[in-house]
Amino acid sequence: MRLNTSGGCQTATFKGLSITFSSRSVMIMATSTITQVSGHRPVISKSTKQTLERFTGQPWGRRPYSYWSREDSHRVGDARRAMGEKVGFLQLLRSNASFRTLWLSSLLSWAGDWATVLACVVATGQATGNSPLAIAAVFAVRSFSLAIFSGLGGYLGDRFSRRLMMIMANSISLLALVIAIVFNLLESQTGVYLLLMILVMARAVFDASDFAYIGTICTEDQLITAQALSALGWSLMLGLGCGASGIVIANWGTQVALTLDAISFLIATVIIATLPFGGPYGAEERGRPTLKAAFGEIIDGWRYILQTAFLRRLCFQKAAWSVGGGGQVVLLVIIGNEVGWADPIVGVGLLFLVRGFGSGFGPIAGKPLLDNLALRPYIMGVAVVTCGVFYIGVATIEWGVLTILCIWLAHSASAINWVSVSAALQRRGGNEWLARIAAADHFAICMAMGVSATAAGAMLEYELLSLRETIAATAVVQIAAGCFFLLFISPKERAYLAS
């Protein structure tokens, strides 16, 4: 692509086709759209360079061709969407080597991560006689720690090499697991919470960089598919990791589970090291990193989100599920211990396996819905309501096969909400903000999950509600949150997408 300015008009030439723009803003945004589609950097004349620098207030060439966020190009019409292009799962894995490599490495770390979570839950249950509040504390510590460290993760992912941050995060997790194995930290509750906090700190850094990296290496038409595959991988590893580790812990103990987790992080780190650079671009323009600058950039990220309506609306949408979902995760542990299907550890692993496989099934089966532009303003709210409805089923029917089916379908719906929100945020956010957007998203999710988990555990611990009543309470909260979105957010989303 070549850009030239003459006679007050801007001309873009692409593969022999010349287009003249009388409006500088339309020319810049159209150029951004075309270059995002083609993958080619523009070659610009001196006069056009001066025009762009005057218009943007930024030195041209110190940012990538996608200096304008995807949101800017969306407002002048997304070329790929106009062509109706949809990317299949195998097509994405074959054509995008960077995503394929990152996805495979994530499968390993997710599997090990969930094995450690289950090991911590089992160790806590054995030490406290399966106290609901103590088990809830495991998930609450994990959630609140992730919320606390999410801002740091967002800053690091937008300031330093995202590939390097993922390597660093996995290396910290590996070191923490080795220390836990050598000193047998799971023997004490303090050790359990300390291990969780360190792993979650590393996870906060990894997740923000991973989210931003995917937003950089995938084109806009690939994002829904990429998020669906990520959800599938996370869910499969949640299911297989918890299911298999339940059997491992029951037969060989928690130390073996931690060892397998450490090996998974080691292999994942080696794989990530082979990835190409994936941003951030132009970070050097922000000057030397200092503690004061770090706080300033974290605040800038929040200001950017809160002042940008099309981001603000969705950044807190996953929390609509988490206000009930945090408690539901705790309740699955209690159900697994009480139902008597098998060894309690195996029972908990089974329910988490069902939760995981359901979360993977939802985005895959629901991809036609996710690709349907007319449904996008509503699908998030409907998904959260659907999750709550199926948990009403869990609360009311007799424990058995139907319970498993309801859990499966509930988490299938919640995963559709998750994928839809993640892809939308990656489409709308500028590259230099993606990690901080992910951090804000995670902060809202984890705060809601921590409060929900603590509340559910306290209700059972102090016998304020029965197990079934607590399940129903979490479901009602979810239904209310989903209805709020449909009533107040969906109309704004519909108007925004129509514009």
CSV table of N, CA and C in Angstrom, one decimal, residues 114 132 135-144 318-334 352 355 387 391 411 414 418 444-458 460 470-471 473-475 477-478:
chain,number,residue,atom,x,y,z
A,114,TRP,N,-4.6,-26.6,37.4
A,114,TRP,CA,-5.8,-27.1,38.0
A,114,TRP,C,-5.5,-28.3,38.9
A,132,PRO,N,-16.8,-26.0,55.1
A,132,PRO,CA,-17.2,-25.2,53.9
A,132,PRO,C,-16.4,-23.9,53.8
A,135,ILE,N,-12.7,-24.4,52.8
A,135,ILE,CA,-12.6,-24.7,51.4
A,135,ILE,C,-12.9,-23.4,50.5
A,136,ALA,N,-13.9,-22.7,51.0
A,136,ALA,CA,-14.2,-21.4,50.3
A,136,ALA,C,-13.0,-20.5,50.3
A,137,ALA,N,-12.3,-20.5,51.5
A,137,ALA,CA,-11.1,-19.6,51.6
A,137,ALA,C,-10.1,-19.9,50.6
A,138,VAL,N,-9.9,-21.2,50.2
A,138,VAL,CA,-9.0,-21.5,49.1
A,138,VAL,C,-9.3,-20.8,47.8
A,139,PHE,N,-10.5,-20.8,47.4
A,139,PHE,CA,-10.9,-20.1,46.2
A,139,PHE,C,-11.0,-18.6,46.4
A,140,ALA,N,-11.3,-18.1,47.6
A,140,ALA,CA,-11.3,-16.7,47.9
A,140,ALA,C,-9.9,-16.1,47.9
A,141,VAL,N,-9.0,-16.8,48.5
A,141,VAL,CA,-7.6,-16.4,48.5
A,141,VAL,C,-7.1,-16.3,47.0
A,142,ARG,N,-7.4,-17.3,46.2
A,142,ARG,CA,-7.0,-17.3,44.8
A,142,ARG,C,-7.6,-16.2,44.1
A,143,SER,N,-8.9,-15.9,44.3
A,143,SER,CA,-9.6,-14.9,43.5
A,143,SER,C,-9.1,-13.5,44.0
A,144,PHE,N,-9.1,-13.2,45.3
A,144,PHE,CA,-8.7,-11.9,45.7
A,144,PHE,C,-7.2,-11.6,45.4
A,318,LYS,N,-18.2,-10.2,32.6
A,318,LYS,CA,-17.9,-11.5,33.2
A,318,LYS,C,-18.2,-11.6,34.7
A,319,ALA,N,-18.1,-10.4,35.3
A,319,ALA,CA,-18.4,-10.4,36.8
A,319,ALA,C,-19.9,-10.7,37.0
A,320,ALA,N,-20.8,-10.5,36.0
A,320,ALA,CA,-22.2,-10.8,36.1
A,320,ALA,C,-22.4,-12.3,36.4
A,321,TRP,N,-21.5,-13.1,35.7
A,321,TRP,CA,-21.5,-14.6,36.0
A,321,TRP,C,-20.8,-14.8,37.4
A,322,SER,N,-19.7,-14.2,37.7
A,322,SER,CA,-18.9,-14.5,38.8
A,322,SER,C,-19.6,-14.2,40.2
A,323,VAL,N,-20.6,-13.3,40.2
A,323,VAL,CA,-21.3,-13.0,41.4
A,323,VAL,C,-22.0,-14.2,42.0
A,324,GLY,N,-22.4,-15.1,41.1
A,324,GLY,CA,-22.9,-16.4,41.5
A,324,GLY,C,-21.9,-17.5,41.3
A,325,GLY,N,-21.1,-17.4,40.3
A,325,GLY,CA,-20.2,-18.5,39.9
A,325,GLY,C,-19.1,-18.8,40.9
A,326,GLY,N,-18.6,-17.8,41.6
A,326,GLY,CA,-17.6,-18.0,42.7
A,326,GLY,C,-18.2,-19.0,43.7
A,327,GLY,N,-19.4,-18.7,44.2
A,327,GLY,CA,-20.0,-19.6,45.1
A,327,GLY,C,-20.3,-21.0,44.5
A,328,GLN,N,-20.7,-21.0,43.3
A,328,GLN,CA,-21.0,-22.3,42.7
A,328,GLN,C,-19.7,-23.2,42.6
A,329,VAL,N,-18.6,-22.6,42.3
A,329,VAL,CA,-17.3,-23.4,42.3
A,329,VAL,C,-17.1,-24.1,43.7
A,330,VAL,N,-17.3,-23.3,44.7
A,330,VAL,CA,-17.1,-23.9,46.1
A,330,VAL,C,-18.2,-25.0,46.3
A,331,LEU,N,-19.4,-24.7,45.9
A,331,LEU,CA,-20.5,-25.7,46.1
A,331,LEU,C,-20.3,-27.0,45.4
A,332,LEU,N,-19.6,-27.0,44.2
A,332,LEU,CA,-19.3,-28.2,43.5
A,332,LEU,C,-18.4,-29.1,44.4
A,333,VAL,N,-17.5,-28.5,45.2
A,333,VAL,CA,-16.6,-29.3,46.1
A,333,VAL,C,-17.4,-29.9,47.2
A,334,ILE,N,-18.4,-29.1,47.7
A,334,ILE,CA,-19.2,-29.6,48.8
A,334,ILE,C,-20.1,-30.8,48.3
A,352,PHE,N,-15.7,-31.3,38.7
A,352,PHE,CA,-14.9,-30.3,38.0
A,352,PHE,C,-14.6,-30.8,36.6
A,355,ARG,N,-17.7,-29.7,34.8
A,355,ARG,CA,-17.7,-28.3,34.6
A,355,ARG,C,-16.8,-27.9,33.5
A,387,CYS,N,-27.2,-19.9,32.6
A,387,CYS,CA,-26.4,-20.5,33.6
A,387,CYS,C,-27.1,-20.6,34.9
A,391,TYR,N,-28.6,-23.9,37.2
A,391,TYR,CA,-28.2,-24.1,38.6
A,391,TYR,C,-29.4,-24.2,39.5
A,411,HIS,N,-22.4,-24.5,32.7
A,411,HIS,CA,-21.1,-24.0,32.4
A,411,HIS,C,-20.8,-23.8,30.9
A,414,SER,N,-22.1,-20.3,30.5
A,414,SER,CA,-21.2,-19.3,31.0
A,414,SER,C,-20.0,-19.1,30.1
A,418,TRP,N,-18.2,-15.8,28.3
A,418,TRP,CA,-16.8,-15.5,28.5
A,418,TRP,C,-16.2,-15.3,27.1
A,444,ALA,N,-12.4,-7.4,38.0
A,444,ALA,CA,-13.8,-7.5,38.2
A,444,ALA,C,-14.3,-8.9,38.4
A,445,ILE,N,-13.8,-9.8,37.6
A,445,ILE,CA,-14.2,-11.2,37.8
A,445,ILE,C,-13.8,-11.7,39.1
A,446,CYS,N,-12.5,-11.5,39.5
A,446,CYS,CA,-12.0,-12.1,40.7
A,446,CYS,C,-12.5,-11.5,42.0
A,447,MET,N,-12.8,-10.2,42.0
A,447,MET,CA,-13.4,-9.6,43.2
A,447,MET,C,-14.8,-10.2,43.4
A,448,ALA,N,-15.5,-10.3,42.3
A,448,ALA,CA,-16.9,-10.9,42.4
A,448,ALA,C,-16.8,-12.4,42.8
A,449,MET,N,-15.9,-13.1,42.3
A,449,MET,CA,-15.7,-14.5,42.6
A,449,MET,C,-15.3,-14.7,44.1
A,450,GLY,N,-14.4,-13.9,44.5
A,450,GLY,CA,-14.0,-14.0,45.9
A,450,GLY,C,-15.1,-13.7,46.9
A,451,VAL,N,-15.8,-12.6,46.6
A,451,VAL,CA,-17.0,-12.3,47.5
A,451,VAL,C,-18.0,-13.4,47.5
A,452,SER,N,-18.3,-13.9,46.3
A,452,SER,CA,-19.3,-15.0,46.1
A,452,SER,C,-18.9,-16.3,46.8
A,453,ALA,N,-17.6,-16.6,46.7
A,453,ALA,CA,-17.1,-17.9,47.3
A,453,ALA,C,-17.2,-17.7,48.8
A,454,THR,N,-16.7,-16.6,49.3
A,454,THR,CA,-16.7,-16.4,50.8
A,454,THR,C,-18.1,-16.4,51.3
A,455,ALA,N,-19.1,-15.8,50.6
A,455,ALA,CA,-20.5,-15.7,51.1
A,455,ALA,C,-21.1,-17.1,51.1
A,456,ALA,N,-20.8,-17.9,50.1
A,456,ALA,CA,-21.4,-19.3,50.0
A,456,ALA,C,-20.8,-20.1,51.1
A,457,GLY,N,-19.5,-20.0,51.3
A,457,GLY,CA,-18.9,-20.8,52.4
A,457,GLY,C,-19.4,-20.4,53.8
A,458,ALA,N,-19.6,-19.1,54.0
A,458,ALA,CA,-20.1,-18.7,55.3
A,458,ALA,C,-21.5,-19.1,55.5
A,460,LEU,N,-23.0,-21.8,54.5
A,460,LEU,CA,-23.0,-23.2,54.9
A,460,LEU,C,-22.3,-23.4,56.3
A,470,THR,N,-28.4,-22.6,49.2
A,470,THR,CA,-27.3,-21.8,48.8
A,470,THR,C,-27.0,-21.8,47.3
A,471,ILE,N,-27.2,-23.0,46.8
A,471,ILE,CA,-27.0,-23.2,45.3
A,471,ILE,C,-28.1,-22.3,44.6
A,473,ALA,N,-29.6,-19.7,45.8
A,473,ALA,CA,-29.3,-18.3,46.0
A,473,ALA,C,-28.3,-17.8,44.9
A,474,THR,N,-27.2,-18.6,44.7
A,474,THR,CA,-26.2,-18.1,43.7
A,474,THR,C,-26.9,-18.1,42.3
A,475,ALA,N,-27.8,-19.0,42.0
A,475,ALA,CA,-28.4,-19.0,40.7
A,475,ALA,C,-29.3,-17.8,40.5
A,477,VAL,N,-29.0,-14.8,41.9
A,477,VAL,CA,-28.1,-13.7,41.7
A,477,VAL,C,-27.7,-13.6,40.3
A,478,GLN,N,-27.3,-14.7,39.7
A,478,GLN,CA,-26.9,-14.8,38.3
A,478,GLN,C,-28.0,-14.3,37.4
